[in-house]
PDB file of C-alpha atoms in Angstrom:
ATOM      1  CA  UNK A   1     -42.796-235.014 230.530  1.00  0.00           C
ATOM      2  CA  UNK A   2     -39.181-236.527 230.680  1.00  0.00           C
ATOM      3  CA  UNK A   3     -38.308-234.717 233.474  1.00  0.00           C
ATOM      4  CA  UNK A   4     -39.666-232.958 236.718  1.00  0.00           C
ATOM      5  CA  UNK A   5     -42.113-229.528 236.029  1.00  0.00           C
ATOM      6  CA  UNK A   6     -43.718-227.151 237.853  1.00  0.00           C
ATOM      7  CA  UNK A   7     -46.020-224.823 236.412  1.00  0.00           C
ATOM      8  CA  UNK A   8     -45.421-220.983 236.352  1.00  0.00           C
ATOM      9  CA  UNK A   9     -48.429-218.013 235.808  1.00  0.00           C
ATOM     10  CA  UNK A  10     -50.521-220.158 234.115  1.00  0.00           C
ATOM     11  CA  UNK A  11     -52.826-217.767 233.916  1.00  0.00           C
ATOM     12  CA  UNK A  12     -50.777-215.346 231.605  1.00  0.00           C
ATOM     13  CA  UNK A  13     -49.126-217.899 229.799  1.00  0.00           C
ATOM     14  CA  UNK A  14     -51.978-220.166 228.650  1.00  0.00           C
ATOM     15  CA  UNK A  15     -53.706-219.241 225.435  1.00  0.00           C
ATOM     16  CA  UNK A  16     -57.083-220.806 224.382  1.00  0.00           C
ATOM     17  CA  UNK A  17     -57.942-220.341 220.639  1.00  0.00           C
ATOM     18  CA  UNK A  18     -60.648-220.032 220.232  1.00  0.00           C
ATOM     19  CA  UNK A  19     -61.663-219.021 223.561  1.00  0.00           C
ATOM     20  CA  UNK A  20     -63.635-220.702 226.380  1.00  0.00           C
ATOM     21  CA  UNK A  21     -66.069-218.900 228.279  1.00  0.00           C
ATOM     22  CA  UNK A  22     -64.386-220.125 231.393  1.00  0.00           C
ATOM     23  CA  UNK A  23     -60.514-221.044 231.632  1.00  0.00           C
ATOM     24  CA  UNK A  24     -59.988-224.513 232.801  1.00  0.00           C
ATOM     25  CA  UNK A  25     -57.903-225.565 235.504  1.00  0.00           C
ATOM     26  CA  UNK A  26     -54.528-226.059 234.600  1.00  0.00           C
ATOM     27  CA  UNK A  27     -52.917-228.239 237.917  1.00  0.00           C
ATOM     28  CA  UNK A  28     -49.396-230.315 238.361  1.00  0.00           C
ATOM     29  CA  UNK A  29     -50.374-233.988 238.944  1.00  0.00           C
ATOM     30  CA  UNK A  30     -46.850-235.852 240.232  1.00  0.00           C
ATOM     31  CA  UNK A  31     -43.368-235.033 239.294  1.00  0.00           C
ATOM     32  CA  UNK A  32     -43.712-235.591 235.889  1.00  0.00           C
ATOM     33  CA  UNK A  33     -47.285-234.945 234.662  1.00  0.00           C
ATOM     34  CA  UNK A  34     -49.862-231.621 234.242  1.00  0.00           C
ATOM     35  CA  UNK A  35     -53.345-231.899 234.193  1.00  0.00           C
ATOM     36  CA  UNK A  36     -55.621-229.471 231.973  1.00  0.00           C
ATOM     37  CA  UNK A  37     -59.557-230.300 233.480  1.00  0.00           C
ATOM     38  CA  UNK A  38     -62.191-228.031 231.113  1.00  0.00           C
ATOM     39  CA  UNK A  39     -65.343-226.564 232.988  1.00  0.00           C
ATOM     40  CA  UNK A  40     -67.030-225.818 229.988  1.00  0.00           C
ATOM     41  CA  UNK A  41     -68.054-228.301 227.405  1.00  0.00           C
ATOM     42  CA  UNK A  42     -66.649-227.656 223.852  1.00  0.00           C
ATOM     43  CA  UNK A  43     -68.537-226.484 220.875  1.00  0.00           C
ATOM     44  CA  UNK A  44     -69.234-229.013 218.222  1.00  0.00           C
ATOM     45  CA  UNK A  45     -66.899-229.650 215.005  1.00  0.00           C
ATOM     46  CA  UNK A  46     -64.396-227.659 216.403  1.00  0.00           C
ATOM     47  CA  UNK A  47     -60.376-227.265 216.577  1.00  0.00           C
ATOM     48  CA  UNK A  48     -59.104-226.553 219.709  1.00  0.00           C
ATOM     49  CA  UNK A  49     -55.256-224.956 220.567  1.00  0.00           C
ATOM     50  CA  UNK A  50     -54.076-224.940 224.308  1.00  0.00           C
ATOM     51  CA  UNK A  51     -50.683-222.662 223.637  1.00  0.00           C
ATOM     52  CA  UNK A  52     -48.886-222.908 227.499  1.00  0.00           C
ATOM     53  CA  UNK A  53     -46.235-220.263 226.395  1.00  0.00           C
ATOM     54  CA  UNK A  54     -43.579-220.295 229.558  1.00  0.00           C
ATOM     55  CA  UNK A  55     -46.029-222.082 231.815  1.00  0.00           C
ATOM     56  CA  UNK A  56     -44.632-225.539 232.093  1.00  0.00           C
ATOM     57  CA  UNK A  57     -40.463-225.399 233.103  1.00  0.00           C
ATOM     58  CA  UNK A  58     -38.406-228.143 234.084  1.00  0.00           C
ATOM     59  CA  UNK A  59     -37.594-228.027 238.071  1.00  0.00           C
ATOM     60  CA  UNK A  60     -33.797-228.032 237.996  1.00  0.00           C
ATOM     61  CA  UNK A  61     -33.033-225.345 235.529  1.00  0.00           C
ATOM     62  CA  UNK A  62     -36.525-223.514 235.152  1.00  0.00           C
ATOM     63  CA  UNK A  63     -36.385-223.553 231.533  1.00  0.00           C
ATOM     64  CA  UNK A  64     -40.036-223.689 229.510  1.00  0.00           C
ATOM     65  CA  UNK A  65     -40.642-226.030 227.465  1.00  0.00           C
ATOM     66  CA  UNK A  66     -41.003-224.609 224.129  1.00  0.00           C
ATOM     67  CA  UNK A  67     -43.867-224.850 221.992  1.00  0.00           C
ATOM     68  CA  UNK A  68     -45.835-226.672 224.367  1.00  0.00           C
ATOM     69  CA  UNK A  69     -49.366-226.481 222.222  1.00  0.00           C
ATOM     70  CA  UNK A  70     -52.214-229.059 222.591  1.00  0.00           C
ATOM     71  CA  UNK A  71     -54.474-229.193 219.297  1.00  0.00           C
ATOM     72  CA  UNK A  72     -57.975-231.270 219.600  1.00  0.00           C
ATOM     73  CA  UNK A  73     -60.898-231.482 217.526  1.00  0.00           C
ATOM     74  CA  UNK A  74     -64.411-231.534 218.992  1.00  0.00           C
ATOM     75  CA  UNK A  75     -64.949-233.203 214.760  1.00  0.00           C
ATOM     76  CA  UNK A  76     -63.858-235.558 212.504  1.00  0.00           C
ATOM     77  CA  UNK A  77     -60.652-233.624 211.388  1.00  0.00           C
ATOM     78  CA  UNK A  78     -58.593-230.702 212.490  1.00  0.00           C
ATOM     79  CA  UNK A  79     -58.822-227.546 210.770  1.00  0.00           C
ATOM     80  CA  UNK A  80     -55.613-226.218 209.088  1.00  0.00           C
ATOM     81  CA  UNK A  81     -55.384-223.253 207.679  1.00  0.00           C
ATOM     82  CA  UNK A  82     -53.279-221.019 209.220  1.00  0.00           C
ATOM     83  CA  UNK A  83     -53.098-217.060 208.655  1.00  0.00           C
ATOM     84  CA  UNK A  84     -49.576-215.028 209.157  1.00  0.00           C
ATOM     85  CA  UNK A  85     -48.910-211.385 209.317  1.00  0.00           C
ATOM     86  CA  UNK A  86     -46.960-208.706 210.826  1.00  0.00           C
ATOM     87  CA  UNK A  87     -48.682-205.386 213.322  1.00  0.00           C
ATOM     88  CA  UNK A  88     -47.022-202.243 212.963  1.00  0.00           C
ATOM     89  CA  UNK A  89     -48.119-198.803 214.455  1.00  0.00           C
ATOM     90  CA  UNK A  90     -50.212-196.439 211.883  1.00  0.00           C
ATOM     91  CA  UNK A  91     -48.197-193.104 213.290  1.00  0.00           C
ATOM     92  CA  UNK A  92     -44.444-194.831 213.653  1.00  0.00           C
ATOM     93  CA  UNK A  93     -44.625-197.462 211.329  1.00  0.00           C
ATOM     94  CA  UNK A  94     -42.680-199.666 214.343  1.00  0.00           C
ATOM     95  CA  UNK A  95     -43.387-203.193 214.916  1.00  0.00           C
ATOM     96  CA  UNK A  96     -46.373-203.941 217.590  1.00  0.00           C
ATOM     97  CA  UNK A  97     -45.157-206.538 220.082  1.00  0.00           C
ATOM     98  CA  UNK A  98     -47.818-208.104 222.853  1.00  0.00           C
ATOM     99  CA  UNK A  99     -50.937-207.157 220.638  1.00  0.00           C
ATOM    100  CA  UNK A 100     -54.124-209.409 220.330  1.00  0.00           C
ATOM    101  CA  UNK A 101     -54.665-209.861 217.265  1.00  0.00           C
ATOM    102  CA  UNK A 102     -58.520-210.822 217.120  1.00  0.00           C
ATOM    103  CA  UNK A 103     -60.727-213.081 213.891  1.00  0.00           C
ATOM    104  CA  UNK A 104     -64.291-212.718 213.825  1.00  0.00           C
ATOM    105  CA  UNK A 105     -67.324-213.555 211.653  1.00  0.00           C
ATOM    106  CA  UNK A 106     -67.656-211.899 208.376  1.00  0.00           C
ATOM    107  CA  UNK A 107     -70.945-211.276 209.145  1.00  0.00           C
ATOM    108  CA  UNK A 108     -70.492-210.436 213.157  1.00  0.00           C
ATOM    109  CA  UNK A 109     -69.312-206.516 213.772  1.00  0.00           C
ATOM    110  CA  UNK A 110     -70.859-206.377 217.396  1.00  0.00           C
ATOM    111  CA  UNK A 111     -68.144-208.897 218.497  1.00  0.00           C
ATOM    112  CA  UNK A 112     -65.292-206.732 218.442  1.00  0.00           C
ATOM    113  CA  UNK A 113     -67.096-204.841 221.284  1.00  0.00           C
ATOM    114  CA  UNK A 114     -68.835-206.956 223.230  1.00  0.00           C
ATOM    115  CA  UNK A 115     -68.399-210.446 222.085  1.00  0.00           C
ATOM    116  CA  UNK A 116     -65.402-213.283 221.314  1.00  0.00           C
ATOM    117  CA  UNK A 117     -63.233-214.079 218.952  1.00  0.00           C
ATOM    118  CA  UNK A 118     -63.267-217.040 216.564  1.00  0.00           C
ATOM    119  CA  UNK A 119     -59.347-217.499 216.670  1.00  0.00           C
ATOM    120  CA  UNK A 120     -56.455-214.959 218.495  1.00  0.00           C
ATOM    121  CA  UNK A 121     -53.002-214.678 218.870  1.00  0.00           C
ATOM    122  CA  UNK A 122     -50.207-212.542 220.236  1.00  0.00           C
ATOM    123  CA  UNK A 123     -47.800-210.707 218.152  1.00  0.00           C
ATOM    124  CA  UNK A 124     -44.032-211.357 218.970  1.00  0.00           C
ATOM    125  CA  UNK A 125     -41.695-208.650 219.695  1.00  0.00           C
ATOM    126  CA  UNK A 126     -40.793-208.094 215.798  1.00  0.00           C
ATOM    127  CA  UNK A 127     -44.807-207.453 215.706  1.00  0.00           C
ATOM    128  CA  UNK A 128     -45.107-211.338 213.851  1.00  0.00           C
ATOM    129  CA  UNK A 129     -48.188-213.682 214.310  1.00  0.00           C
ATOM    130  CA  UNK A 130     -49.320-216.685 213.177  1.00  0.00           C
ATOM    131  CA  UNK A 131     -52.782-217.737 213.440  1.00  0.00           C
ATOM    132  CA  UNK A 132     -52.853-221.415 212.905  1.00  0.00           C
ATOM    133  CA  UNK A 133     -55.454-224.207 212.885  1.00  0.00           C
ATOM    134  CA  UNK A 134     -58.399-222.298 210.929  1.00  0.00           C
ATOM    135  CA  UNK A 135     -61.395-223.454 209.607  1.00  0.00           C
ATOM    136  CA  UNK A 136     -62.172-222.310 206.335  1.00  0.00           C
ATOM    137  CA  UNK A 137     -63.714-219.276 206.000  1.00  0.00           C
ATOM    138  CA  UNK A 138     -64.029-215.654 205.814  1.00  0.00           C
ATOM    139  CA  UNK A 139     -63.007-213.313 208.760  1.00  0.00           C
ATOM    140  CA  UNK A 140     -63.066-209.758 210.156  1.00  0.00           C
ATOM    141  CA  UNK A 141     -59.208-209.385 211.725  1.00  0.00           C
ATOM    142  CA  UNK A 142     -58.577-206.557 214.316  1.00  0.00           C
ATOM    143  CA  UNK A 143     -55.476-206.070 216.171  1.00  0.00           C
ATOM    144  CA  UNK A 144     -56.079-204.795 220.216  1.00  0.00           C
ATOM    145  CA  UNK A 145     -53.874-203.666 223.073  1.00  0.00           C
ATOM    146  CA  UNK A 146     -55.877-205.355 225.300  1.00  0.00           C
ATOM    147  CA  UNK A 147     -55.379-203.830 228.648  1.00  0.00           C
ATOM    148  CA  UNK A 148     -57.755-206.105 231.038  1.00  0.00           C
ATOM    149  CA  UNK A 149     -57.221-209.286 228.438  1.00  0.00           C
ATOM    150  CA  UNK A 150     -61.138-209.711 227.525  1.00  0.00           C
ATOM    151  CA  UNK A 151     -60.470-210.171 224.116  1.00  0.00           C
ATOM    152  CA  UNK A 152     -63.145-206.874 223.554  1.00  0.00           C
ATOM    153  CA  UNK A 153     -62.361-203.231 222.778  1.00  0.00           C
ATOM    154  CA  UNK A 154     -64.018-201.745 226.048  1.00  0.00           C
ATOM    155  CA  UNK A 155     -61.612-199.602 227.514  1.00  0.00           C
ATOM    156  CA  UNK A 156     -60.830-195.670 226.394  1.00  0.00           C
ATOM    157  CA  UNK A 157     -57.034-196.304 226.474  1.00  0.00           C
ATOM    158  CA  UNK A 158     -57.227-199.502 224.703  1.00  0.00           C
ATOM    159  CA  UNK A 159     -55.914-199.337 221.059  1.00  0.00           C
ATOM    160  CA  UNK A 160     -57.136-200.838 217.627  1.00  0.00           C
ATOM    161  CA  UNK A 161     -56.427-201.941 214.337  1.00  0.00           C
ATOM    162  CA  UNK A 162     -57.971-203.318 211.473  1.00  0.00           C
ATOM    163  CA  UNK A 163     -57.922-204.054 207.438  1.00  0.00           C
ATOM    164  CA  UNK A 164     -61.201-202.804 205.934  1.00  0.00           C
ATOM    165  CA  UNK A 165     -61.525-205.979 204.182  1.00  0.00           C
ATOM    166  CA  UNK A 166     -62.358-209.055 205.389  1.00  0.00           C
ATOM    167  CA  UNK A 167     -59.368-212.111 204.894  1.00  0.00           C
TER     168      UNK A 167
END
């Protein structure tokens, strides 16, 4: 960076698409610089997106750097499609802000339960994503309040969403 950063809750700021099965260590190394180390090896063929939110701010004036996303491919290319929307409540009709919304395999409807997402985002608070970076393909999409942040609908006060078609 240009300037002095420290890092702040990288942990709820820092979102993997698709998702690892263990979150890499995220650490300041000097004034200027942030280190992201992986424990996990990548799958094959794959695009990547490291969104830091609000996790990286400048030291002085603690403002986040915006947009701060990190796109790799594991391939040749990186994949990009990307899939918008909008989450509203099926009883108010109001906009859903801080949702998951989830992609799976066509072909997977265990996942939703008990398994991970292909891709995921968060809705903004006018209930807006944007799910960017795709691979081609065709997807299951479900929209969770994901109270313990698995990605999985496994909790009784945890609520859903979902089109009955896949996109």
């Amino acid at each position: 960076f240009s300037e002095r950063v420290r890092l702040d809750r990288v942990r709820n700021n820092l979102f993997i698409s698709p998702p690892l099965s263990e979150l890499p260590e995220v650490r300041q190394n000097g004034a200027s610089r942030v280190s992201l180390d992986l424990s996990t090896p990548l799958a094959p063929n794959t695009t990547y997106v490291f969104n830091f939110g609000d996790a990286v701010v400048d030291l002085t004036e603690s403002n986040p750097a915006e947009n701060l996303v990190l796109v790799l491919s594991t391939g040749d290319r990186i994949d990009s499609l990307v899939l918008n929307g909008t989450v509203r409540n099926a009883y108010s009709g109001a906009m859903e802000k801080g949702v998951s919304v989830l992609l799976f395999a066509a072909n997977d409807t265990a996942s939703f339960r008990n398994g991970r997402p292909l891709y995921f985002a968060r809705t903004a608070a006018d209930g807006t994503y944007q799910l960017p970076y795709l691979a081609q393909g065709t997807y299951l999409i479900r929209a969770l309040r994901d109270q313990n942040g698995n990605h999985r609908y496994d909790l009784p006060n945890e609520e859903i969403g979902f089109l009955s078609v896949p996109v």
